[in-house]
PDB file of N, CA, C, O and CB in Angstrom:
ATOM      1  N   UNK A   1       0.832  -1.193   0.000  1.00  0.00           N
ATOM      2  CA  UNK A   1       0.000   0.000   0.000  1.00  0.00           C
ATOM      3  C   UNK A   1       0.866   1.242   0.000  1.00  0.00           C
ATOM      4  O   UNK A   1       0.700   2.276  -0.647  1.00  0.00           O
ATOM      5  CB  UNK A   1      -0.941   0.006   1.204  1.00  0.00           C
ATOM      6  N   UNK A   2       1.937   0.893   0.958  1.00  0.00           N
ATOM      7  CA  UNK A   2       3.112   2.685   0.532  1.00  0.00           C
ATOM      8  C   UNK A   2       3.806   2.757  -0.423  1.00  0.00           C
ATOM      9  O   UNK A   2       4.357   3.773  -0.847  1.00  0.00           O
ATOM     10  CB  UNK A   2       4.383   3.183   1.482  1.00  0.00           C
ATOM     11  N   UNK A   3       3.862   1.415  -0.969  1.00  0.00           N
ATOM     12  CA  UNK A   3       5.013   1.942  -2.413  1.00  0.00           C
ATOM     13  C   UNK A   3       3.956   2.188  -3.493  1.00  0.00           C
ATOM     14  O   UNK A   3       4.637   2.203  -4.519  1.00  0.00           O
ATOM     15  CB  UNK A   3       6.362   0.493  -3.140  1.00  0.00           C
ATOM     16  N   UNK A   4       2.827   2.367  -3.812  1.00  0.00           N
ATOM     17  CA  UNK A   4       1.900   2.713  -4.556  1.00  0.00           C
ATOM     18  C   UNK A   4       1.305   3.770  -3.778  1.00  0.00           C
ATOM     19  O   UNK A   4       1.738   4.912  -3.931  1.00  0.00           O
ATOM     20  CB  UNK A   4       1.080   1.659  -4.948  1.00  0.00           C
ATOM     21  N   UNK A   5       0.596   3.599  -3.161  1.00  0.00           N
ATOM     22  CA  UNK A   5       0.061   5.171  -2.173  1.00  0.00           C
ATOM     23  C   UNK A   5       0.919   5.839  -1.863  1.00  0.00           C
ATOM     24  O   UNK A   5       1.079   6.516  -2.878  1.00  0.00           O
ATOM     25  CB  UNK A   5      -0.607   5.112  -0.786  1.00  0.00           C
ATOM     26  N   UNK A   6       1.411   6.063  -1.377  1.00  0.00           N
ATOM     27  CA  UNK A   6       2.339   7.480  -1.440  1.00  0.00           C
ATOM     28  C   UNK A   6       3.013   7.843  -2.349  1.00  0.00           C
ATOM     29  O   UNK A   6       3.259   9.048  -2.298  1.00  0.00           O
ATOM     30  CB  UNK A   6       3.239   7.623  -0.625  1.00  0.00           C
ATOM     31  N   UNK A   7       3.656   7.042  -3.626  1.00  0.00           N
ATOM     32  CA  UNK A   7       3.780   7.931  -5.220  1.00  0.00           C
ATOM     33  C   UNK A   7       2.601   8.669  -5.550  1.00  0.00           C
ATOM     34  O   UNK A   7       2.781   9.769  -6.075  1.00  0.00           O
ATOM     35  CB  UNK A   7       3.974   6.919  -6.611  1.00  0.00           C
ATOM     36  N   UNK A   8       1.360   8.259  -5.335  1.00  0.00           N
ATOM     37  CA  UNK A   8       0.081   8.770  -5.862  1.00  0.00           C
ATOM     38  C   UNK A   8       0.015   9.963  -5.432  1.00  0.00           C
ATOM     39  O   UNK A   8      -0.164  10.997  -6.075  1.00  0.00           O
ATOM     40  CB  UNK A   8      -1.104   8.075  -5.524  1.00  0.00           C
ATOM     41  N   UNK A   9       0.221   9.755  -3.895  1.00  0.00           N
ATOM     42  CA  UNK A   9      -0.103  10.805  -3.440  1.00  0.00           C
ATOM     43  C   UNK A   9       0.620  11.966  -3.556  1.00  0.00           C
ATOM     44  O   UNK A   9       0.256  13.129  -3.382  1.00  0.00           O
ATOM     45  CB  UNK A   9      -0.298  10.604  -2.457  1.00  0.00           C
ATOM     46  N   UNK A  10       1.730  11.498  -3.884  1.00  0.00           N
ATOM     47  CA  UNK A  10       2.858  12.545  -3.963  1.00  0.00           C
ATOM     48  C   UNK A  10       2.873  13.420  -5.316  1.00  0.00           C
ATOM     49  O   UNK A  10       3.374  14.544  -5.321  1.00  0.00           O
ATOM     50  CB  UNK A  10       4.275  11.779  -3.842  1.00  0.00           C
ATOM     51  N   UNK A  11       2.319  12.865  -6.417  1.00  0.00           N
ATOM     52  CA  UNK A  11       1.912  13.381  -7.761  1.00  0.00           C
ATOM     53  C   UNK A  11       0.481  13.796  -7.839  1.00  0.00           C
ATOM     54  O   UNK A  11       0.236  14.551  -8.779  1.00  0.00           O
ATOM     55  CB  UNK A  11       2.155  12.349  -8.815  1.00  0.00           C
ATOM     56  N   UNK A  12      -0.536  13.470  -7.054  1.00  0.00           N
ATOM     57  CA  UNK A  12      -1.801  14.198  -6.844  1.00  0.00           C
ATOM     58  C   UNK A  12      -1.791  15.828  -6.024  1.00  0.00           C
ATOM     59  O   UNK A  12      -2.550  16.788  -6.156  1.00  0.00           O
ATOM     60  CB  UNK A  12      -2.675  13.124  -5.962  1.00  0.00           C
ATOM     61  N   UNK A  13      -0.417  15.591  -5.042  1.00  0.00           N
ATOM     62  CA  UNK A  13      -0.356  16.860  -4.487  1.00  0.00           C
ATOM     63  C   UNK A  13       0.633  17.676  -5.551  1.00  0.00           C
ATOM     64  O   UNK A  13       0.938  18.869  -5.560  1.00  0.00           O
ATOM     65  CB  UNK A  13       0.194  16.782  -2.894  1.00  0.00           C
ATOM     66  N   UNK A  14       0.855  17.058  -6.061  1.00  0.00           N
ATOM     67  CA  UNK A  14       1.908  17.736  -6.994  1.00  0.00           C
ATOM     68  C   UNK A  14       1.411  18.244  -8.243  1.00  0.00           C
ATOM     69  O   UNK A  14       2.192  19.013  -8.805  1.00  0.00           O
ATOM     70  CB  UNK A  14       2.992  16.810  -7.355  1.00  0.00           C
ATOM     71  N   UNK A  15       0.307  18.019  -8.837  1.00  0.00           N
ATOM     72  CA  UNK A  15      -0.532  18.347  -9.762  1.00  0.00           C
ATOM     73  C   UNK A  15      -1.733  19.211  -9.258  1.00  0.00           C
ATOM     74  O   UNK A  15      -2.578  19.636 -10.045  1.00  0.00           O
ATOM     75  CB  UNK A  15      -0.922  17.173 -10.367  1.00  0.00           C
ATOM     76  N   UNK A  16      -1.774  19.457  -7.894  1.00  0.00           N
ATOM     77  CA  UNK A  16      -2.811  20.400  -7.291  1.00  0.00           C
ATOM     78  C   UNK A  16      -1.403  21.887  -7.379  1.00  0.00           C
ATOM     79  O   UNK A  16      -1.631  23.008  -7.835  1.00  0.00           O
ATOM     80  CB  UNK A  16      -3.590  19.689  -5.230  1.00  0.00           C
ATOM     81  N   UNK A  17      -0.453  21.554  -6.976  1.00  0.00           N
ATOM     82  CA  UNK A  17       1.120  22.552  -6.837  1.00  0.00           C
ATOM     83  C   UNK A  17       1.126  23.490  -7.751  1.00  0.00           C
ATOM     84  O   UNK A  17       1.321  24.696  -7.598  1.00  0.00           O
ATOM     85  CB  UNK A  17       2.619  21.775  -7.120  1.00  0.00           C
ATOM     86  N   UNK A  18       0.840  22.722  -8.989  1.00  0.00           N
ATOM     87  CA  UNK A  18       1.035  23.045 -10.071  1.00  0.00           C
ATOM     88  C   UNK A  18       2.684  22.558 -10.829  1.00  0.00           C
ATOM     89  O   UNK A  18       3.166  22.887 -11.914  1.00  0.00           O
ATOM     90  CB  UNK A  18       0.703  24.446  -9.910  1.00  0.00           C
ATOM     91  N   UNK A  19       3.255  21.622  -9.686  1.00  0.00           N
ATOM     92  CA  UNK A  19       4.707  21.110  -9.886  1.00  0.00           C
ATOM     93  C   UNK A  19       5.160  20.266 -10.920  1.00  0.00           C
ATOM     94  O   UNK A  19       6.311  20.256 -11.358  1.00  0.00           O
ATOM     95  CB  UNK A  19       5.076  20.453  -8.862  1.00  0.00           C
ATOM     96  N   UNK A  20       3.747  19.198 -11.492  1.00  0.00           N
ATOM     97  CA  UNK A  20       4.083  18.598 -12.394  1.00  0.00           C
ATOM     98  C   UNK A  20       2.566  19.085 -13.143  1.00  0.00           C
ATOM     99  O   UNK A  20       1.569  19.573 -12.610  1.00  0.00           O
ATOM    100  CB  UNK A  20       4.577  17.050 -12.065  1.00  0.00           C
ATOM    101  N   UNK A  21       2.743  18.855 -14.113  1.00  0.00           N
ATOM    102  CA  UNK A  21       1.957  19.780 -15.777  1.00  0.00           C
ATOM    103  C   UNK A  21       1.849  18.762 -16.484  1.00  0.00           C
ATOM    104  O   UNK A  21       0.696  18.357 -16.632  1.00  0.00           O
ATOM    105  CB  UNK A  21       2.937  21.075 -16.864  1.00  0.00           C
ATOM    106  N   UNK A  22       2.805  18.096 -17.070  1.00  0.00           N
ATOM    107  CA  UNK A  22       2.675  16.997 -18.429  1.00  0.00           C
ATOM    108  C   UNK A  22       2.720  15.538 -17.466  1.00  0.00           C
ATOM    109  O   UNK A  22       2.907  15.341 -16.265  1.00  0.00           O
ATOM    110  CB  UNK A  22       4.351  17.124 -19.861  1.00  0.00           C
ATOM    111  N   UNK A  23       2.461  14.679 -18.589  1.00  0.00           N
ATOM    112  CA  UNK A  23       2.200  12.947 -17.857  1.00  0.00           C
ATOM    113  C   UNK A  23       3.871  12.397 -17.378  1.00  0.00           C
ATOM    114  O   UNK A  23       4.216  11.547 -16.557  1.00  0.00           O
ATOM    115  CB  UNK A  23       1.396  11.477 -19.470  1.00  0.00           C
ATOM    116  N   UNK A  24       4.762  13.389 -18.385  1.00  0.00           N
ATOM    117  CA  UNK A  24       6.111  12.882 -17.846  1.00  0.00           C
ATOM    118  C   UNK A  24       6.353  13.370 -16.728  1.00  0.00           C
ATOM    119  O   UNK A  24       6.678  12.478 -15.944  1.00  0.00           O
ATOM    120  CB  UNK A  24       7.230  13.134 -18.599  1.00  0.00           C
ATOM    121  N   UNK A  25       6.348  14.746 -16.107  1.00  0.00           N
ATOM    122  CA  UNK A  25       6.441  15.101 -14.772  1.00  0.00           C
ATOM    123  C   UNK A  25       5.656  14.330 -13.837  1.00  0.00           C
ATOM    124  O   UNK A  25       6.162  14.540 -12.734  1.00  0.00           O
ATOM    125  CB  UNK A  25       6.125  16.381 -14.639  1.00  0.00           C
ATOM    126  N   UNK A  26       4.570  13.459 -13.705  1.00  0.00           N
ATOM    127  CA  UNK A  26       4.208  12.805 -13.377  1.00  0.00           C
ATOM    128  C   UNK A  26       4.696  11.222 -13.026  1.00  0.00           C
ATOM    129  O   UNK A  26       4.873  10.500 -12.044  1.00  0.00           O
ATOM    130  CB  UNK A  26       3.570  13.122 -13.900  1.00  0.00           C
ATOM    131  N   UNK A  27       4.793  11.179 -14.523  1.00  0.00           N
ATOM    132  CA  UNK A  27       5.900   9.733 -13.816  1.00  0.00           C
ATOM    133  C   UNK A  27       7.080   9.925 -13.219  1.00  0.00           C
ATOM    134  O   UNK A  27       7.670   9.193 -12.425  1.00  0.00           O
ATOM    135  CB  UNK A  27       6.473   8.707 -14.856  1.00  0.00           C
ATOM    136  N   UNK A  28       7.452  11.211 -13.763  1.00  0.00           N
ATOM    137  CA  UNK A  28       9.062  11.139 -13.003  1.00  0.00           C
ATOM    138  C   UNK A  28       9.029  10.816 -11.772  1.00  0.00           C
ATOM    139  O   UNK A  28       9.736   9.985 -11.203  1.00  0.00           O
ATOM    140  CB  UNK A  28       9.904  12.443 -12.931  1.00  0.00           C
ATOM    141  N   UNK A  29       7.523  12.010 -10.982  1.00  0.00           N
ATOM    142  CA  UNK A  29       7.700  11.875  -9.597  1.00  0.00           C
ATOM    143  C   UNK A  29       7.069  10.709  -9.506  1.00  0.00           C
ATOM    144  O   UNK A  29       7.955  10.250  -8.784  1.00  0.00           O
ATOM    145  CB  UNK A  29       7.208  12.948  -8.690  1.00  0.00           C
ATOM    146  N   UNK A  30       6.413   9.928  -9.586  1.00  0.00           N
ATOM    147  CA  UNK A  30       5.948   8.585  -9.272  1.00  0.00           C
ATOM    148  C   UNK A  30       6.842   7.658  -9.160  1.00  0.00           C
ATOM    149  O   UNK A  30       6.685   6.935  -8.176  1.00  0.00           O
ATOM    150  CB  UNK A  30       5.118   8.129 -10.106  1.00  0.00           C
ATOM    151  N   UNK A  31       7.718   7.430  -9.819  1.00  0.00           N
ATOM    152  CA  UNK A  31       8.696   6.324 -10.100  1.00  0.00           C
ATOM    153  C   UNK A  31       9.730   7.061  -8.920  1.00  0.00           C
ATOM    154  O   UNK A  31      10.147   6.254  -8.090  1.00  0.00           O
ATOM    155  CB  UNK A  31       9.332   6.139 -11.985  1.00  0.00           C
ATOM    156  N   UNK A  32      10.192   8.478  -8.742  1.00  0.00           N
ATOM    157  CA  UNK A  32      11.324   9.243  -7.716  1.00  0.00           C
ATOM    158  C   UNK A  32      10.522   8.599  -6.388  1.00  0.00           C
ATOM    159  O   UNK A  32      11.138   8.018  -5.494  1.00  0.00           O
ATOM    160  CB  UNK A  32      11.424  11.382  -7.783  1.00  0.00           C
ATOM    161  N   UNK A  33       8.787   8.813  -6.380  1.00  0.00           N
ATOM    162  CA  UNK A  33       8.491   8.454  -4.868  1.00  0.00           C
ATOM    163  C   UNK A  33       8.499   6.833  -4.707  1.00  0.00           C
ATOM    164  O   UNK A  33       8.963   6.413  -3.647  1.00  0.00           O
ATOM    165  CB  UNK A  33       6.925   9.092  -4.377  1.00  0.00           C
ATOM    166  N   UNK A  34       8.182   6.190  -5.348  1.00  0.00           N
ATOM    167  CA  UNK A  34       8.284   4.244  -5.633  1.00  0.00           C
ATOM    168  C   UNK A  34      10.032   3.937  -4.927  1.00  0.00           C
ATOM    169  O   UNK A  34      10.314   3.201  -3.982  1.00  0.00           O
ATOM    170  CB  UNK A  34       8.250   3.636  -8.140  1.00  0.00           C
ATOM    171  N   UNK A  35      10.829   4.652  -5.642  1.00  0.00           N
ATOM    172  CA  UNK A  35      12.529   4.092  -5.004  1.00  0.00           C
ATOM    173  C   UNK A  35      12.597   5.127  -3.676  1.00  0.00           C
ATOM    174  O   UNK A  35      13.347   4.790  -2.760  1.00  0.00           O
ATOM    175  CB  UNK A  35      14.277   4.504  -6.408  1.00  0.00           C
ATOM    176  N   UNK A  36      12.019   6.071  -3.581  1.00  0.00           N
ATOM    177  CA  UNK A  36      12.591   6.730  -2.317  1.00  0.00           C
ATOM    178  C   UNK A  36      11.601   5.578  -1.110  1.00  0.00           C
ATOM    179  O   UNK A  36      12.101   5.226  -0.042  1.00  0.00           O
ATOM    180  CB  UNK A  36      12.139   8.858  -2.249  1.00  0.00           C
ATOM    181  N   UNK A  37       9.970   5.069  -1.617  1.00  0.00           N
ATOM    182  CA  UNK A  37       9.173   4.764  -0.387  1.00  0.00           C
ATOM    183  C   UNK A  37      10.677   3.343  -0.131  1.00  0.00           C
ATOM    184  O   UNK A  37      11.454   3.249   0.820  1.00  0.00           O
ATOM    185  CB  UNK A  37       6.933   4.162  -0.755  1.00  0.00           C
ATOM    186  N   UNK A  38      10.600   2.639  -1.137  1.00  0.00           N
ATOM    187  CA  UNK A  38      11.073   1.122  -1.372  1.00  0.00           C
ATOM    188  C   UNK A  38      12.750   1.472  -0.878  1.00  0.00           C
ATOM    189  O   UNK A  38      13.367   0.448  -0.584  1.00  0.00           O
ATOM    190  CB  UNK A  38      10.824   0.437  -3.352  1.00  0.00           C
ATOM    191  N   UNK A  39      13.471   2.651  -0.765  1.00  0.00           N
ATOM    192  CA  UNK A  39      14.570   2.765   0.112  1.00  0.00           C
ATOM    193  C   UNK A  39      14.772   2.425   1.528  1.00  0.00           C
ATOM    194  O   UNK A  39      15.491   1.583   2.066  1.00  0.00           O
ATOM    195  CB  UNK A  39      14.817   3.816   0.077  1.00  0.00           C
ATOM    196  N   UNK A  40      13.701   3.562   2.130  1.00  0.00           N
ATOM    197  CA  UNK A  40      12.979   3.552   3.398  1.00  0.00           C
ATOM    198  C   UNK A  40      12.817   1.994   3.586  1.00  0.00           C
ATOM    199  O   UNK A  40      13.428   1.179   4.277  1.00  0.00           O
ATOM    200  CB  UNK A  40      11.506   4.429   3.362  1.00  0.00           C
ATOM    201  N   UNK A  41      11.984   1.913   2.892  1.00  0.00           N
ATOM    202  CA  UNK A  41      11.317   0.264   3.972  1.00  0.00           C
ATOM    203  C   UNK A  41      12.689  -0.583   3.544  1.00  0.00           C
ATOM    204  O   UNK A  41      12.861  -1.514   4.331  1.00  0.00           O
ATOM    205  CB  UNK A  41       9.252  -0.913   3.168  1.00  0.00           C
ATOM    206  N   UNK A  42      13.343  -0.536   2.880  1.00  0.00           N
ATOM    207  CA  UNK A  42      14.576  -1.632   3.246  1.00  0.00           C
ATOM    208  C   UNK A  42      15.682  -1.010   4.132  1.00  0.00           C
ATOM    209  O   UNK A  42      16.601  -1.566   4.734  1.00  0.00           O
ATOM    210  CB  UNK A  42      15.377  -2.191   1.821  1.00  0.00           C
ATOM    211  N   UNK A  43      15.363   0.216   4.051  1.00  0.00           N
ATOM    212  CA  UNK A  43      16.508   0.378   5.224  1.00  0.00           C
ATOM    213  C   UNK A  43      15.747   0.075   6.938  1.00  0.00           C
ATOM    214  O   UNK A  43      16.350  -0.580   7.789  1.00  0.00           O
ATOM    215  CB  UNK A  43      17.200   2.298   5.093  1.00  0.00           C
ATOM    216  N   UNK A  44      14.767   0.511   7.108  1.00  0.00           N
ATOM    217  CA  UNK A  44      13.623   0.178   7.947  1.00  0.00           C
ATOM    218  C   UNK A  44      14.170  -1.606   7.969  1.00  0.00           C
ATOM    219  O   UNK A  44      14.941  -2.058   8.815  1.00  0.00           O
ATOM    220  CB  UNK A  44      11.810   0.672   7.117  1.00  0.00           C
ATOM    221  N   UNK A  45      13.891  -1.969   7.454  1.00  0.00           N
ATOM    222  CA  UNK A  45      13.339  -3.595   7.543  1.00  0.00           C
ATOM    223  C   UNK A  45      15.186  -4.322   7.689  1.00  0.00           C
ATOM    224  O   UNK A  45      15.487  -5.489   7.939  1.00  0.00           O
ATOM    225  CB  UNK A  45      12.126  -4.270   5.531  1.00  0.00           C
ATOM    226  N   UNK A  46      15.720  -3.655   7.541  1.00  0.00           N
ATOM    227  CA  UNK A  46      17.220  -4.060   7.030  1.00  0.00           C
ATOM    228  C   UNK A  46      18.186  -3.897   8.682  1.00  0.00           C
ATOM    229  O   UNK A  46      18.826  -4.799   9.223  1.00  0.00           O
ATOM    230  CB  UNK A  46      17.892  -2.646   5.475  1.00  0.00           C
ATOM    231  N   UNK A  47      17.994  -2.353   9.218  1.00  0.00           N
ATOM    232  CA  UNK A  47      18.647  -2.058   9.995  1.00  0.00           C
ATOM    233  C   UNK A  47      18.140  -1.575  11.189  1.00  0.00           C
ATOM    234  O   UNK A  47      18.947  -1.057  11.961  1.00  0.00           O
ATOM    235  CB  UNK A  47      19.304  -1.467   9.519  1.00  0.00           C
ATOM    236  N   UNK A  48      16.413  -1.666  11.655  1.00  0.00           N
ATOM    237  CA  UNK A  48      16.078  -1.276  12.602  1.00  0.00           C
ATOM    238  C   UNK A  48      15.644  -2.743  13.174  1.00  0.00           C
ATOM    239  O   UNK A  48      14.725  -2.525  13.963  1.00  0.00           O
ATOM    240  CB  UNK A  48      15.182  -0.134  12.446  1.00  0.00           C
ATOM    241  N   UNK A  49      15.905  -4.116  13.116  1.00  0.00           N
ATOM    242  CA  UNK A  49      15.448  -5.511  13.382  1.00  0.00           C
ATOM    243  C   UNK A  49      15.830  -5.842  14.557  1.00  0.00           C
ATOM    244  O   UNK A  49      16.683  -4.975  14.365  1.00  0.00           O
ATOM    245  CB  UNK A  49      15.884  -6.496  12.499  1.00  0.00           C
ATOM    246  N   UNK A  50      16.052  -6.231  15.581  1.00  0.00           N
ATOM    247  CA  UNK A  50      16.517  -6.526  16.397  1.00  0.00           C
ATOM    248  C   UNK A  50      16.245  -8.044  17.033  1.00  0.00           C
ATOM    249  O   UNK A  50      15.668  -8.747  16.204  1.00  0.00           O
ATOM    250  CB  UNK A  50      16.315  -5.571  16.974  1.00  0.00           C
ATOM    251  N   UNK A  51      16.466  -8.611  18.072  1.00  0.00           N
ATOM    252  CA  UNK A  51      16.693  -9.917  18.196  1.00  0.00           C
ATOM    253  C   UNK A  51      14.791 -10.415  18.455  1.00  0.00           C
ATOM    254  O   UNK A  51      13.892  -9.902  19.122  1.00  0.00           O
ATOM    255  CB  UNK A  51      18.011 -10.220  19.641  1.00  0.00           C
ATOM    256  N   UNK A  52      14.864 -11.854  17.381  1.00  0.00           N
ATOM    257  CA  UNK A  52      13.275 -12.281  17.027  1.00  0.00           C
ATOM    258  C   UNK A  52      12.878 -10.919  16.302  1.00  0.00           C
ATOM    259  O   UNK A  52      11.997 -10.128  16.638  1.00  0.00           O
ATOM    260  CB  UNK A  52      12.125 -12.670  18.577  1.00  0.00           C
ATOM    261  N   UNK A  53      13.847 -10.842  15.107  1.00  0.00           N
ATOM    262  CA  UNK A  53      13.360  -9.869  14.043  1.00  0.00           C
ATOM    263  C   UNK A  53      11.815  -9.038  14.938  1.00  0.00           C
ATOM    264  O   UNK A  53      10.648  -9.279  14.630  1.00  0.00           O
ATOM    265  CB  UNK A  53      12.896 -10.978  12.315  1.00  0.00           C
ATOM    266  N   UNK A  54      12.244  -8.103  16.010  1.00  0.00           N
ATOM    267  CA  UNK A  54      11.423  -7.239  16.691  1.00  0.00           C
ATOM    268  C   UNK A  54      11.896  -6.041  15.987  1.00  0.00           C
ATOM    269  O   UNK A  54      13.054  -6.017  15.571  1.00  0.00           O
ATOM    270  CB  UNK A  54      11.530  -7.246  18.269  1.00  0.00           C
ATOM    271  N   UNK A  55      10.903  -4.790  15.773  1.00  0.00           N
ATOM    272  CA  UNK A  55      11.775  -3.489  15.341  1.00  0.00           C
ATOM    273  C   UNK A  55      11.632  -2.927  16.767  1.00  0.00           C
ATOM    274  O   UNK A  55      10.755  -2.840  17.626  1.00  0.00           O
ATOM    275  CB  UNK A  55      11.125  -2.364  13.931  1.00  0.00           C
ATOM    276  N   UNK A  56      13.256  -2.504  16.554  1.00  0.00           N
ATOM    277  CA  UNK A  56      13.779  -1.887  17.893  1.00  0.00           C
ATOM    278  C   UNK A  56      12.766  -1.021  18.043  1.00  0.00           C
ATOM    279  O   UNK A  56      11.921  -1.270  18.903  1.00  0.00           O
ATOM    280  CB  UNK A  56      15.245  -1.168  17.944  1.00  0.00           C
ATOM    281  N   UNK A  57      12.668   0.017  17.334  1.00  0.00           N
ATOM    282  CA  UNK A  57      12.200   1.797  18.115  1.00  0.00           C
ATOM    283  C   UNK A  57      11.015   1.330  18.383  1.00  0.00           C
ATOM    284  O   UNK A  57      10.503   2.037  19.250  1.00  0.00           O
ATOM    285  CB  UNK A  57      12.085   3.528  17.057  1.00  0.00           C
ATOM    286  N   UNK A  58      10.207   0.324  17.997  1.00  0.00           N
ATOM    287  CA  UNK A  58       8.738   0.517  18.781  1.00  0.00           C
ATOM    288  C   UNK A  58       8.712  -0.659  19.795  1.00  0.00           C
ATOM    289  O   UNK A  58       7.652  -1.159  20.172  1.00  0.00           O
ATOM    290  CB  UNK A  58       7.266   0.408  17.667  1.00  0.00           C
ATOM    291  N   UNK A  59       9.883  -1.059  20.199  1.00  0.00           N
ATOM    292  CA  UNK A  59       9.977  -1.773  21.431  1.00  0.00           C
ATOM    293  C   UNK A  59      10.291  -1.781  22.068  1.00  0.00           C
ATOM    294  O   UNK A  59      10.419  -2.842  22.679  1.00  0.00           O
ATOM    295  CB  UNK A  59      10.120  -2.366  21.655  1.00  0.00           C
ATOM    296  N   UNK A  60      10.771  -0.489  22.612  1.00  0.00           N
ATOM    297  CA  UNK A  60      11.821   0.292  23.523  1.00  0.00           C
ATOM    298  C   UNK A  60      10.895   0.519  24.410  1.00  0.00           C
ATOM    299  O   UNK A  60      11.263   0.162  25.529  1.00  0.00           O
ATOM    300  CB  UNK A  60      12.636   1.646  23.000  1.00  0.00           C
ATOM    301  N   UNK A  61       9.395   1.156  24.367  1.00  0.00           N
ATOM    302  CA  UNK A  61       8.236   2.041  25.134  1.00  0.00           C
ATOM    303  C   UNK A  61       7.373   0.577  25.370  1.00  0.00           C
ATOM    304  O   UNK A  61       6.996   0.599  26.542  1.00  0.00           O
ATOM    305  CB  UNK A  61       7.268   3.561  24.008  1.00  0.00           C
ATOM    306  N   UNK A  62       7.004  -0.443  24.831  1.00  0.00           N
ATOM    307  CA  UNK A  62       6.659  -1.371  24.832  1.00  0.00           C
ATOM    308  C   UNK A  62       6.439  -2.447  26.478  1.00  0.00           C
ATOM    309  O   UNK A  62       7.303  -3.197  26.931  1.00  0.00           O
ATOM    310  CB  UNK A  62       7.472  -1.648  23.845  1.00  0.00           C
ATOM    311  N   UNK A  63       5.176  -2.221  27.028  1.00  0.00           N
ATOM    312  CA  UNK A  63       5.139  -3.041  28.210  1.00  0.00           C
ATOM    313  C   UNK A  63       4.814  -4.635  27.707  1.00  0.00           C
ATOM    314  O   UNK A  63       3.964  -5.024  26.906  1.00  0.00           O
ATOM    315  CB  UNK A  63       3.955  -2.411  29.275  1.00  0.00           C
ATOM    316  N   UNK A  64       6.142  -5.656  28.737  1.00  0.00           N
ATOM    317  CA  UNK A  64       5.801  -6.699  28.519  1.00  0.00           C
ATOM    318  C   UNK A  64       5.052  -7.428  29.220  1.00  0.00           C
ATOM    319  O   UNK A  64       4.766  -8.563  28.841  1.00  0.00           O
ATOM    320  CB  UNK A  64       6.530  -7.131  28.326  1.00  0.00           C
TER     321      UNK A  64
END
């Protein structure tokens, strides 16, 4: 749902901007937001894991 929803969204707000105009400014940013979401979640999924693949930061506040 974020590597498709949030390109969308990111070129729907961007076509309200007036930032992208033609269908290519459009894909550009679609495809720029697809590798930036799909960066994130592998760096997310890659380097925030911790032991029994738990993600650390939301298990720090976490009552057991």
């Amino acid at each position: 749902t974020m590597m498709v929803g949030l390109p969308l969204l990111l070129a729907a707000v961007a076509a309200k901007t007036g930032i992208a105009q033609t269908k290519r400014d459009h894909m550009i940013m679609q495809f720029s937001g697809f590798i930036a979401v799909y960066v994130t979640l592998t760096i997310v999924g890659t380097f925030f894991r911790g032991a029994g693949l738990e993600l650390v930061p939301y298990t720090l506040f976490a009552e057991h």
